[in-house]
Coordinates of C-alpha atoms and ligand atoms in Angstrom, one line a residue:
M237 CA -148.2 -62.9 -22.3
K238 CA -145.5 -60.4 -23.2
L239 CA -142.8 -59.9 -25.9
R240 CA -139.7 -58.8 -26.6
R241 CA -137.0 -58.8 -29.9
C242 CA -133.9 -61.0 -28.8
A243 CA -131.2 -58.7 -27.8
V244 CA -128.6 -59.5 -31.4
L245 CA -130.2 -59.4 -34.4
Y246 CA -128.6 -58.5 -37.8
I247 CA -130.4 -59.0 -40.1
E248 CA -128.6 -59.9 -44.5
S249 CA -129.3 -59.6 -47.9
R250 CA -128.3 -63.0 -48.9
E251 CA -127.9 -63.5 -52.7
E252 CA -127.8 -67.1 -54.6
L253 CA -127.0 -66.8 -58.1
S254 CA -127.6 -69.3 -60.7
I255 CA -127.1 -69.6 -65.0
D256 CA -131.0 -67.8 -66.4
W257 CA -130.8 -70.2 -69.2
P258 CA -133.7 -68.8 -71.5
A259 CA -132.3 -65.3 -70.3
V260 CA -128.4 -66.6 -72.2
L261 CA -131.3 -68.6 -75.1
A262 CA -132.2 -65.0 -76.1
G263 CA -128.8 -63.5 -76.0
G264 CA -129.0 -61.5 -73.1
S265 CA -126.9 -62.1 -69.6
A266 CA -126.1 -65.3 -68.1
L267 CA -126.5 -64.3 -64.2
A268 CA -129.5 -65.0 -62.8
A269 CA -129.8 -63.5 -58.8
N270 CA -132.3 -64.4 -55.9
T271 CA -132.6 -62.5 -52.5
H272 CA -133.2 -63.9 -49.6
W273 CA -133.5 -62.4 -45.8
V274 CA -131.4 -65.0 -43.5
A275 CA -132.0 -63.7 -39.7
L276 CA -128.8 -63.8 -37.8
A277 CA -129.2 -64.0 -34.1
P278 CA -125.5 -65.3 -31.7
H279 CA -128.4 -66.8 -29.1
L280 CA -129.7 -69.1 -31.1
D281 CA -126.4 -70.4 -33.6
Q282 CA -127.7 -70.6 -36.5
E283 CA -128.8 -68.8 -39.0
L284 CA -132.9 -68.8 -40.3
T285 CA -134.2 -67.0 -43.2
I286 CA -137.2 -65.0 -42.8
D287 CA -139.3 -63.4 -44.7
A288 CA -141.2 -59.3 -45.4
Q289 CA -143.8 -59.6 -43.0
A290 CA -140.8 -61.4 -40.8
L291 CA -138.7 -58.4 -41.2
A292 CA -141.0 -55.5 -40.6
A293 CA -142.3 -57.4 -37.4
L294 CA -138.9 -57.8 -36.2
G295 CA -138.5 -53.9 -37.0
G296 CA -140.6 -52.5 -35.8
I297 CA -141.0 -54.8 -32.4
G298 CA -138.2 -53.2 -30.0
Q299 CA -135.7 -55.0 -27.4
T300 CA -136.3 -53.8 -24.3
V301 CA -140.0 -53.4 -24.1
W302 CA -141.9 -55.9 -23.7
R303 CA -144.7 -55.8 -25.3
P304 CA -148.7 -57.8 -25.3
L305 CA -148.7 -60.1 -27.6
A306 CA -152.4 -59.4 -29.2
D307 CA -150.7 -55.7 -29.4
C308 CA -148.0 -57.2 -31.5
E309 CA -150.8 -59.6 -33.5
Q310 CA -153.1 -57.6 -35.4
Q311 CA -150.0 -55.7 -36.1
Y312 CA -147.8 -58.2 -37.8
G313 CA -150.4 -60.9 -38.8
A314 CA -150.9 -64.0 -35.7
A315 CA -149.1 -66.5 -37.9
C316 CA -146.0 -63.8 -38.4
I317 CA -146.0 -63.9 -34.6
A318 CA -146.2 -67.5 -34.0
R319 CA -143.0 -68.6 -36.9
L320 CA -140.8 -66.3 -35.0
L321 CA -141.4 -67.3 -31.6
D322 CA -140.8 -70.8 -32.6
Q323 CA -137.7 -69.2 -34.3
G324 CA -136.1 -67.6 -31.0
L325 CA -136.2 -64.6 -32.5
L326 CA -139.3 -63.1 -31.1
I327 CA -138.5 -63.3 -26.5
S328 CA -142.1 -63.9 -25.2
D329 CA -142.6 -64.6 -21.1
N330 CA -144.5 -67.5 -21.8
A331 CA -143.3 -70.9 -20.1
D332 CA -143.6 -72.6 -23.1
Y333 CA -140.9 -70.3 -25.1
A334 CA -138.1 -70.7 -21.7
K335 CA -135.5 -72.1 -23.9
A336 CA -135.3 -68.8 -25.9
R337 CA -135.2 -66.7 -23.3
E338 CA -133.0 -68.3 -20.7
R339 CA -130.3 -68.0 -24.2
D340 CA -131.1 -64.5 -25.2
D341 CA -131.0 -63.7 -20.9
T342 CA -127.9 -65.3 -21.4
L343 CA -126.3 -63.4 -23.8
R344 CA -127.7 -60.1 -22.6
G345 CA -126.5 -60.9 -18.9
A346 CA -122.1 -61.5 -20.9
H347 CA -121.0 -58.0 -22.3
W348 CA -121.3 -59.1 -26.0
R349 CA -120.7 -55.7 -28.0
P350 CA -123.5 -56.8 -30.4
L351 CA -121.5 -57.2 -33.4
S352 CA -118.8 -59.5 -31.1
A353 CA -121.3 -62.1 -30.6
L354 CA -122.4 -62.3 -34.7
T355 CA -118.7 -62.7 -35.6
H356 CA -117.9 -65.1 -32.6
T357 CA -120.5 -67.6 -33.2
F358 CA -120.8 -67.0 -36.3
S359 CA -117.5 -67.8 -37.1
R360 CA -117.4 -71.2 -35.6
W361 CA -116.7 -74.4 -37.1
R362 CA -118.7 -78.1 -36.4
E363 CA -117.5 -80.9 -37.7
V364 CA -115.0 -79.2 -40.5
N365 CA -112.3 -82.2 -42.1
S366 CA -110.4 -82.9 -44.4
E367 CA -113.5 -83.8 -47.0
N368 CA -115.8 -81.1 -46.1
G369 CA -113.9 -77.3 -45.2
M370 CA -110.3 -78.2 -44.0
E371 CA -108.4 -76.3 -48.5
A372 CA -104.7 -76.9 -46.9
P373 CA -103.3 -75.4 -50.5
S374 CA -99.5 -75.0 -51.3
F375 CA -98.0 -71.2 -52.1
Q376 CA -98.1 -73.0 -56.0
A377 CA -101.4 -73.9 -56.0
L378 CA -101.9 -69.8 -54.6
L379 CA -100.1 -68.2 -56.9
E380 CA -101.9 -70.1 -59.5
R381 CA -104.9 -69.7 -58.3
Y382 CA -104.2 -65.8 -57.6
G383 CA -101.4 -64.5 -59.0
E384 CA -98.9 -62.9 -57.0
P385 CA -99.3 -62.2 -53.4
P386 CA -98.6 -58.8 -53.0
P387 CA -94.8 -57.9 -52.0
P388 CA -93.4 -59.2 -48.2
T389 CA -92.8 -55.6 -46.9
L390 CA -94.7 -52.0 -47.4
E391 CA -91.8 -49.8 -49.6
L392 CA -93.7 -46.7 -49.1
P393 CA -91.9 -43.3 -50.7
D394 CA -88.2 -43.6 -49.6
N395 CA -87.6 -40.0 -46.7
G396 CA -84.2 -41.0 -46.0
A397 CA -84.7 -44.1 -44.1
L398 CA -81.8 -44.0 -41.3
K399 CA -80.2 -47.2 -41.3
L400 CA -79.9 -48.9 -38.5
P401 CA -77.8 -50.7 -36.4
A402 CA -77.0 -54.2 -37.0
A403 CA -79.2 -55.9 -34.6
A404 CA -76.1 -56.9 -31.4
A405 CA -77.1 -60.9 -30.2
G406 CA -78.7 -61.4 -26.5
P407 CA -79.8 -63.8 -24.0
M408 CA -82.6 -64.4 -26.7
D409 CA -81.4 -65.4 -30.1
D410 CA -81.3 -68.9 -29.2
Q411 CA -85.0 -68.8 -28.2
L412 CA -85.6 -66.8 -30.7
L413 CA -84.2 -68.3 -34.1
Q414 CA -84.7 -71.9 -33.1
R415 CA -88.8 -71.2 -33.0
Y416 CA -90.0 -73.2 -36.1
T417 CA -93.8 -73.5 -36.6
G418 CA -93.2 -78.0 -36.0
R419 CA -95.5 -80.2 -38.6
N420 CA -92.9 -82.7 -38.5
F421 CA -94.3 -84.0 -34.6
D422 CA -92.7 -87.4 -33.6
L423 CA -95.0 -90.3 -33.0
Q424 CA -92.8 -92.6 -30.8
A425 CA -91.9 -89.5 -28.6
S426 CA -93.4 -88.9 -25.2
L427 CA -92.4 -85.4 -23.2
P428 CA -91.3 -85.4 -19.9
L429 CA -93.2 -84.0 -17.0
D430 CA -91.1 -81.8 -15.7
V431 CA -90.8 -80.8 -19.6
V432 CA -94.7 -79.9 -20.0
A433 CA -94.8 -78.2 -16.2
R434 CA -91.8 -75.1 -17.2
L435 CA -94.0 -74.6 -20.4
L436 CA -97.9 -74.5 -18.6
H437 CA -95.9 -72.5 -15.4
R438 CA -93.8 -70.0 -18.0
T439 CA -96.9 -69.9 -20.3
F440 CA -100.3 -69.9 -18.5
G441 CA -99.6 -70.2 -14.9
A442 CA -100.1 -67.2 -12.4
Q443 CA -96.5 -65.9 -11.6
E444 CA -98.0 -64.1 -9.0
V445 CA -101.7 -63.5 -6.8
R446 CA -102.2 -59.9 -6.2
Q447 CA -105.5 -59.1 -3.9
V448 CA -107.1 -55.8 -6.0
G449 CA -109.7 -56.3 -3.3
P450 CA -111.6 -57.9 -1.2
H451 CA -113.0 -61.1 -2.9
A452 CA -110.6 -59.7 -5.7
S453 CA -107.4 -60.8 -7.7
V454 CA -105.6 -60.5 -10.5
L455 CA -103.4 -63.1 -12.4
K456 CA -99.0 -61.5 -13.4
K457 CA -98.5 -63.6 -16.4
T458 CA -95.4 -64.0 -18.2
S459 CA -97.5 -62.5 -21.6
P460 CA -99.6 -59.5 -21.3
S461 CA -103.7 -59.0 -20.8
G462 CA -105.7 -56.7 -21.4
G463 CA -106.6 -55.0 -18.5
G464 CA -104.8 -57.7 -16.4
L465 CA -108.2 -59.8 -16.4
H466 CA -106.0 -62.8 -17.8
P467 CA -109.6 -64.7 -19.2
I468 CA -107.6 -67.1 -21.1
E469 CA -108.1 -70.5 -20.4
A470 CA -105.3 -73.6 -20.9
F471 CA -107.1 -76.9 -21.8
V472 CA -104.9 -79.6 -22.0
L473 CA -105.4 -82.6 -24.4
V474 CA -102.7 -84.9 -23.7
Q475 CA -101.7 -88.0 -26.0
R476 CA -97.5 -88.9 -25.0
V477 CA -97.2 -87.4 -21.8
D478 CA -94.3 -89.5 -19.5
G479 CA -97.4 -90.0 -16.5
V480 CA -99.8 -88.7 -17.7
A481 CA -102.9 -90.0 -18.8
P482 CA -104.3 -89.1 -22.4
G483 CA -107.1 -87.1 -22.3
L484 CA -108.2 -83.8 -21.2
Y485 CA -107.6 -81.6 -18.8
H486 CA -108.2 -78.2 -16.8
Y487 CA -104.0 -76.8 -16.0
H488 CA -104.6 -74.8 -12.1
P489 CA -103.2 -71.9 -12.9
I490 CA -102.4 -71.2 -9.4
D491 CA -102.8 -74.7 -8.6
H492 CA -100.1 -75.7 -11.4
A493 CA -102.8 -78.8 -11.7
L494 CA -104.1 -80.8 -15.0
N495 CA -106.8 -81.4 -13.1
P496 CA -107.9 -84.3 -15.7
L497 CA -112.2 -84.4 -17.3
R498 CA -111.9 -87.3 -19.6
T499 CA -109.0 -89.7 -19.9
M500 CA -109.2 -92.2 -22.6
D501 CA -107.1 -94.2 -23.5
S502 CA -104.2 -93.4 -26.6
A503 CA -106.3 -93.7 -30.1
A504 CA -109.6 -92.2 -29.1
A505 CA -106.9 -89.1 -28.1
A506 CA -105.3 -89.3 -31.0
E507 CA -108.8 -89.3 -32.6
L508 CA -110.4 -86.5 -30.0
A509 CA -106.7 -84.8 -31.9
K510 CA -107.6 -84.4 -35.5
Q511 CA -111.3 -83.8 -34.8
V512 CA -109.6 -80.6 -32.3
L513 CA -107.3 -79.4 -35.2
A514 CA -110.3 -79.7 -38.9
D515 CA -108.2 -82.8 -39.7
Q516 CA -104.3 -80.9 -39.6
H517 CA -102.8 -84.2 -38.6
W518 CA -99.6 -82.3 -38.9
L519 CA -99.8 -80.2 -35.9
A520 CA -102.4 -83.5 -34.6
D521 CA -99.1 -85.8 -33.8
A522 CA -98.1 -83.6 -31.3
P523 CA -98.1 -85.3 -27.8
L524 CA -98.8 -81.9 -25.8
Q525 CA -101.7 -79.8 -27.5
V526 CA -103.6 -76.9 -25.4
L527 CA -106.7 -75.5 -25.7
M528 CA -106.7 -71.5 -25.1
V529 CA -110.1 -70.3 -24.0
G530 CA -111.3 -66.6 -23.1
R531 CA -114.2 -66.3 -20.2
V532 CA -116.4 -63.6 -21.3
E533 CA -117.6 -63.2 -18.2
R534 CA -113.9 -61.9 -16.2
S535 CA -112.8 -60.1 -20.1
F536 CA -116.6 -58.3 -20.4
W537 CA -116.7 -57.6 -17.1
K538 CA -114.4 -54.0 -17.9
Y539 CA -114.9 -54.1 -20.7
R540 CA -118.7 -53.9 -21.0
N541 CA -120.6 -54.1 -25.2
H542 CA -117.0 -52.7 -26.1
Q543 CA -115.4 -52.6 -29.4
K544 CA -111.8 -53.7 -29.1
A545 CA -113.7 -56.7 -25.7
Y546 CA -113.6 -59.5 -28.8
R547 CA -109.9 -58.1 -30.4
A548 CA -108.4 -58.2 -27.2
L549 CA -109.1 -62.3 -26.0
A550 CA -108.0 -62.9 -29.5
L551 CA -104.7 -60.6 -28.5
D552 CA -104.3 -62.1 -25.5
A553 CA -104.8 -65.9 -27.2
G554 CA -101.8 -64.7 -29.7
H555 CA -98.9 -63.3 -26.5
L556 CA -99.6 -66.4 -24.7
S557 CA -99.2 -68.4 -27.8
Q558 CA -95.9 -67.3 -28.5
T559 CA -94.5 -67.0 -24.9
F560 CA -95.8 -70.8 -25.8
Y561 CA -93.7 -71.5 -28.8
L562 CA -90.5 -69.9 -27.2
L563 CA -90.2 -72.5 -24.1
A564 CA -90.9 -74.6 -26.8
A565 CA -87.7 -73.7 -28.8
E566 CA -85.6 -73.5 -24.7
A567 CA -86.5 -77.3 -24.7
G568 CA -85.5 -77.9 -28.3
L569 CA -89.0 -78.4 -29.9
P570 CA -91.3 -77.2 -32.5
A571 CA -94.6 -76.4 -31.4
F572 CA -97.9 -74.7 -33.6
V573 CA -100.5 -72.8 -32.9
T574 CA -103.5 -73.0 -35.6
A575 CA -107.2 -70.8 -35.5
A576 CA -108.1 -73.6 -37.9
I577 CA -110.0 -75.5 -35.6
N578 CA -113.4 -76.7 -34.5
D579 CA -114.7 -74.2 -32.0
A580 CA -117.5 -75.8 -31.8
D581 CA -116.8 -79.7 -31.4
I582 CA -114.3 -78.3 -28.5
E583 CA -117.3 -76.8 -26.3
Q584 CA -119.0 -79.3 -26.9
M585 CA -116.2 -82.1 -26.1
L586 CA -115.3 -78.9 -22.7
G587 CA -119.0 -78.5 -21.7
L588 CA -118.5 -74.7 -22.8
D589 CA -121.8 -71.7 -23.8
Q590 CA -120.3 -70.2 -26.9
L591 CA -122.1 -67.1 -26.1
R592 CA -119.2 -67.4 -22.2
H593 CA -116.6 -68.9 -23.2
A594 CA -114.4 -67.4 -26.9
V595 CA -112.5 -71.3 -28.3
V596 CA -109.6 -69.0 -29.3
A597 CA -106.8 -70.8 -31.2
V598 CA -105.1 -74.2 -29.7
G599 CA -101.4 -74.4 -30.0
G600 CA -99.0 -77.6 -29.5
C601 CA -95.5 -78.8 -29.1
G602 CA -93.5 -82.0 -29.4
P603 CA -90.2 -83.4 -29.6
A604 CA -89.1 -83.8 -33.5
R605 CA -89.3 -86.6 -36.2
S606 CA -85.4 -87.5 -36.6
G607 CA -84.6 -86.5 -39.7
P608 CA -83.4 -82.6 -42.0
R609 CA -84.1 -79.6 -38.8
T610 CA -86.9 -78.0 -41.0
M611 CA -86.6 -74.4 -40.6
V612 CA -89.2 -73.0 -43.9
E613 CA -91.9 -75.4 -44.5
L614 CA -94.4 -73.7 -48.0
R615 CA -97.2 -75.5 -47.0
Y616 CA -99.4 -77.2 -43.9
G617 CA -97.9 -81.1 -44.4
E618 CA -95.2 -81.0 -46.0
T619 CA -91.7 -79.5 -46.0
D620 CA -88.4 -78.0 -47.7
A621 CA -85.8 -78.6 -46.1
I622 CA -82.9 -75.4 -46.1
Ligands
FMN842 C1 -102.7 -67.0 -36.4 C2 -101.8 -68.7 -36.4 C3 -102.8 -69.2 -37.2 C4 -101.9 -70.0 -37.7 N1 -102.9 -71.1 -39.0 C5 -101.9 -72.2 -38.8 C6 -102.9 -73.7 -39.7 O1 -104.0 -73.2 -38.9 N2 -102.0 -74.2 -39.5 C7 -100.4 -74.9 -39.9 O2 -100.5 -75.7 -39.7 N3 -99.8 -73.1 -39.0 C8 -100.6 -72.6 -38.7 N4 -100.2 -71.4 -38.7 C9 -98.4 -71.3 -38.1 C10 -97.9 -71.1 -39.5 O3 -99.1 -71.2 -40.8 C11 -96.1 -70.2 -39.5 O4 -97.0 -69.1 -38.4 C12 -96.0 -70.0 -41.0 O5 -95.7 -70.8 -41.5 C13 -94.3 -69.3 -40.7 O6 -93.5 -70.2 -39.8 P1 -92.7 -70.0 -38.0 O7 -94.1 -70.2 -37.5 O8 -91.8 -71.4 -38.4 O9 -91.9 -69.5 -38.3 C14 -100.7 -69.6 -37.9 C15 -100.0 -69.1 -37.2 C16 -100.5 -68.0 -36.7 C17 -100.2 -67.5 -35.5

């Protein structure tokens, strides 16, 4: 049997603080700090506590060259090696440890930049809700907690600033100035199919397919995309769209079609919407949501092990979001985008692998409840009408 270390591994020194009562009573420092090592390996998708012996083994066994088991056992101790194999931090060619090897191979094959794989994997949420972590403090509460925020603009010393003429009116003004984040969706209203068709096509649809090789093509969309690869896919959660059953769909950007993955009744779709949005009920009422998922393999085919590739995925989703917002504004609809989502739950719903697909953000839109038009919403879920 041979083994090597997993491809991507970061070790963190974690500190736990506690009150040192004996020291307090003796008039000394009140805080006691305990540290331990935590291993973060994206292919395992969980944090693991390790000891100093394991740390030495993981530092000494390389990630590329396979080494005989006996060698490693002799150097670091059989018990330590067995534990690391069981944890999946060491990878083996033995079938008993096939699962960890398969995940490690998937990670190796995806061309992630190691720090990006780490950030992505360990920033995902699973089953976060309003009771266990989703916090939406008001601006007032933030002011009380943190004091005044830094000013809204960067104030550099005036080096003779050139005052610009007023912005001329333009054809995009209506959309740009009407756009706002809606937290006031009308639970009774549904979206007409032609509105949804335009929103999806003009945001996520291929406006053109360009053949760039015998078996290679790129899409032209209304938003720009890093490397022209358009790795962001749109999965659609329908709650209330005329003529479309509630459920989860994949939007095909060339066929311009909604492919059903799971249909359900409206109560189940509403429940799913809340789960996806980590309990943000003020957004979950929207009749249409779009789950934006980056196809890592498409992007990293070009940007292999690239420092900026993960950032480009997020920027792509940001561009698509704004296009979606503006099209929604054109249709007279408020929209939203959020990254406060249960990405790991979304992966599970859609049968996706976080090493190959990066859930980036969720957007949505729908008719607003009647009432005063709100342009400024200082608190998620609450509004200040102007
Ligand atoms: C990246 C990003 C993440 C956001 N996340 C949330 C969110 O989790 N919940 C929410 O209600 N709004 C969210 N928003 C909406 C912002 O709060 C909103 O854009 C901001 O308050 C300005 O309001 P406006 O869009 O109406 O101009 C997000 C916006 C962006 C661009």
